């Protein structure tokens, strides 16, 4: 999970840089903010994956490896910031 978040942050960073070079500043700010959010989530997930889960019981079950008990499918996990 942490590696995926870092990879996604790198993609957003590359997009942000390109938008900056193209003088598309609104898109630059958006991509830079997304990259920052993903990096912060990666940091927290590196400590413990449960730190990035929203206060949602099924999401906690999924992140802890107990998705068979969750009512929601794993792709509907709710994280802080709702970027997933």
mmCIF file of C-alpha atoms in Angstrom:
data_model
loop_
_atom_site.group_PDB
_atom_site.id
_atom_site.type_symbol
_atom_site.label_atom_id
_atom_site.label_comp_id
_atom_site.label_asym_id
_atom_site.label_seq_id
_atom_site.Cartn_x
_atom_site.Cartn_y
_atom_site.Cartn_z
ATOM 1 C CA UNK A 1 0.000 0.000 0.000
ATOM 2 C CA UNK A 2 2.746 2.437 0.937
ATOM 3 C CA UNK A 3 4.642 1.779 -2.289
ATOM 4 C CA UNK A 4 1.468 2.311 -4.338
ATOM 5 C CA UNK A 5 0.857 5.646 -2.628
ATOM 6 C CA UNK A 6 4.447 6.750 -3.313
ATOM 7 C CA UNK A 7 4.147 5.708 -6.973
ATOM 8 C CA UNK A 8 0.913 7.676 -7.348
ATOM 9 C CA UNK A 9 2.542 10.685 -5.642
ATOM 10 C CA UNK A 10 5.439 10.518 -8.108
ATOM 11 C CA UNK A 11 3.001 10.555 -11.040
ATOM 12 C CA UNK A 12 1.191 13.578 -9.608
ATOM 13 C CA UNK A 13 4.512 15.314 -9.008
ATOM 14 C CA UNK A 14 5.553 14.796 -12.630
ATOM 15 C CA UNK A 15 2.181 16.172 -13.774
ATOM 16 C CA UNK A 16 2.561 19.158 -11.449
ATOM 17 C CA UNK A 17 6.007 19.971 -12.805
ATOM 18 C CA UNK A 18 4.781 19.755 -16.395
ATOM 19 C CA UNK A 19 1.807 22.011 -15.623
ATOM 20 C CA UNK A 20 4.168 24.500 -13.986
ATOM 21 C CA UNK A 21 6.409 24.516 -17.046
ATOM 22 C CA UNK A 22 3.328 25.001 -19.238
ATOM 23 C CA UNK A 23 2.216 27.935 -17.022
ATOM 24 C CA UNK A 24 -1.031 26.065 -16.222
ATOM 25 C CA UNK A 25 -0.878 27.152 -12.590
ATOM 26 C CA UNK A 26 -4.330 25.998 -11.480
ATOM 27 C CA UNK A 27 -3.531 22.455 -12.641
ATOM 28 C CA UNK A 28 -0.077 22.757 -11.071
ATOM 29 C CA UNK A 29 -1.567 23.583 -7.660
ATOM 30 C CA UNK A 30 -4.082 20.762 -7.929
ATOM 31 C CA UNK A 31 -1.491 18.121 -8.842
ATOM 32 C CA UNK A 32 0.956 19.413 -6.231
ATOM 33 C CA UNK A 33 -1.731 19.167 -3.543
ATOM 34 C CA UNK A 34 -2.619 15.621 -4.625
ATOM 35 C CA UNK A 35 1.061 14.629 -4.539
ATOM 36 C CA UNK A 36 1.453 16.090 -1.048
ATOM 37 C CA UNK A 37 -1.649 14.296 0.217
ATOM 38 C CA UNK A 38 -0.452 10.977 -1.200
ATOM 39 C CA UNK A 39 2.998 11.413 0.343
ATOM 40 C CA UNK A 40 1.476 12.172 3.738
ATOM 41 C CA UNK A 41 -0.720 9.072 3.445
ATOM 42 C CA UNK A 42 2.327 6.996 2.453
ATOM 43 C CA UNK A 43 4.154 8.213 5.542
ATOM 44 C CA UNK A 44 1.245 7.322 7.800
ATOM 45 C CA UNK A 45 0.700 3.966 6.095
ATOM 46 C CA UNK A 46 4.387 3.212 6.648
ATOM 47 C CA UNK A 47 3.781 3.469 10.387
ATOM 48 C CA UNK A 48 0.479 1.562 10.345
ATOM 49 C CA UNK A 49 -2.071 1.167 7.559
ATOM 50 C CA UNK A 50 -4.949 1.839 9.934
ATOM 51 C CA UNK A 51 -3.784 5.469 10.264
ATOM 52 C CA UNK A 52 -5.144 6.330 6.818
ATOM 53 C CA UNK A 53 -8.577 4.729 7.205
ATOM 54 C CA UNK A 54 -11.616 6.916 7.727
ATOM 55 C CA UNK A 55 -13.810 6.166 10.748
ATOM 56 C CA UNK A 56 -15.597 3.385 8.858
ATOM 57 C CA UNK A 57 -15.895 -0.147 10.270
ATOM 58 C CA UNK A 58 -15.811 -2.035 6.967
ATOM 59 C CA UNK A 59 -12.723 -0.102 5.889
ATOM 60 C CA UNK A 60 -10.988 -1.082 9.132
ATOM 61 C CA UNK A 61 -11.872 -4.722 8.506
ATOM 62 C CA UNK A 62 -10.491 -4.528 4.977
ATOM 63 C CA UNK A 63 -7.238 -2.779 5.950
ATOM 64 C CA UNK A 64 -6.609 -5.256 8.771
ATOM 65 C CA UNK A 65 -6.895 -8.231 6.398
ATOM 66 C CA UNK A 66 -10.372 -9.286 7.482
ATOM 67 C CA UNK A 67 -12.286 -8.265 4.363
ATOM 68 C CA UNK A 68 -14.293 -11.503 4.415
ATOM 69 C CA UNK A 69 -16.277 -10.009 7.317
ATOM 70 C CA UNK A 70 -16.892 -6.646 5.642
ATOM 71 C CA UNK A 71 -20.155 -5.820 3.899
ATOM 72 C CA UNK A 72 -18.422 -3.471 1.437
ATOM 73 C CA UNK A 73 -16.063 -4.760 -1.284
ATOM 74 C CA UNK A 74 -12.337 -3.963 -0.812
ATOM 75 C CA UNK A 75 -12.297 -1.366 -3.600
ATOM 76 C CA UNK A 76 -14.754 0.789 -1.633
ATOM 77 C CA UNK A 77 -12.330 1.367 1.218
ATOM 78 C CA UNK A 78 -12.700 4.830 2.752
ATOM 79 C CA UNK A 79 -9.505 6.670 3.576
ATOM 80 C CA UNK A 80 -8.834 10.084 4.987
ATOM 81 C CA UNK A 81 -9.206 12.671 2.271
ATOM 82 C CA UNK A 82 -11.226 10.293 0.053
ATOM 83 C CA UNK A 83 -8.589 10.228 -2.672
ATOM 84 C CA UNK A 84 -8.913 6.517 -3.395
#
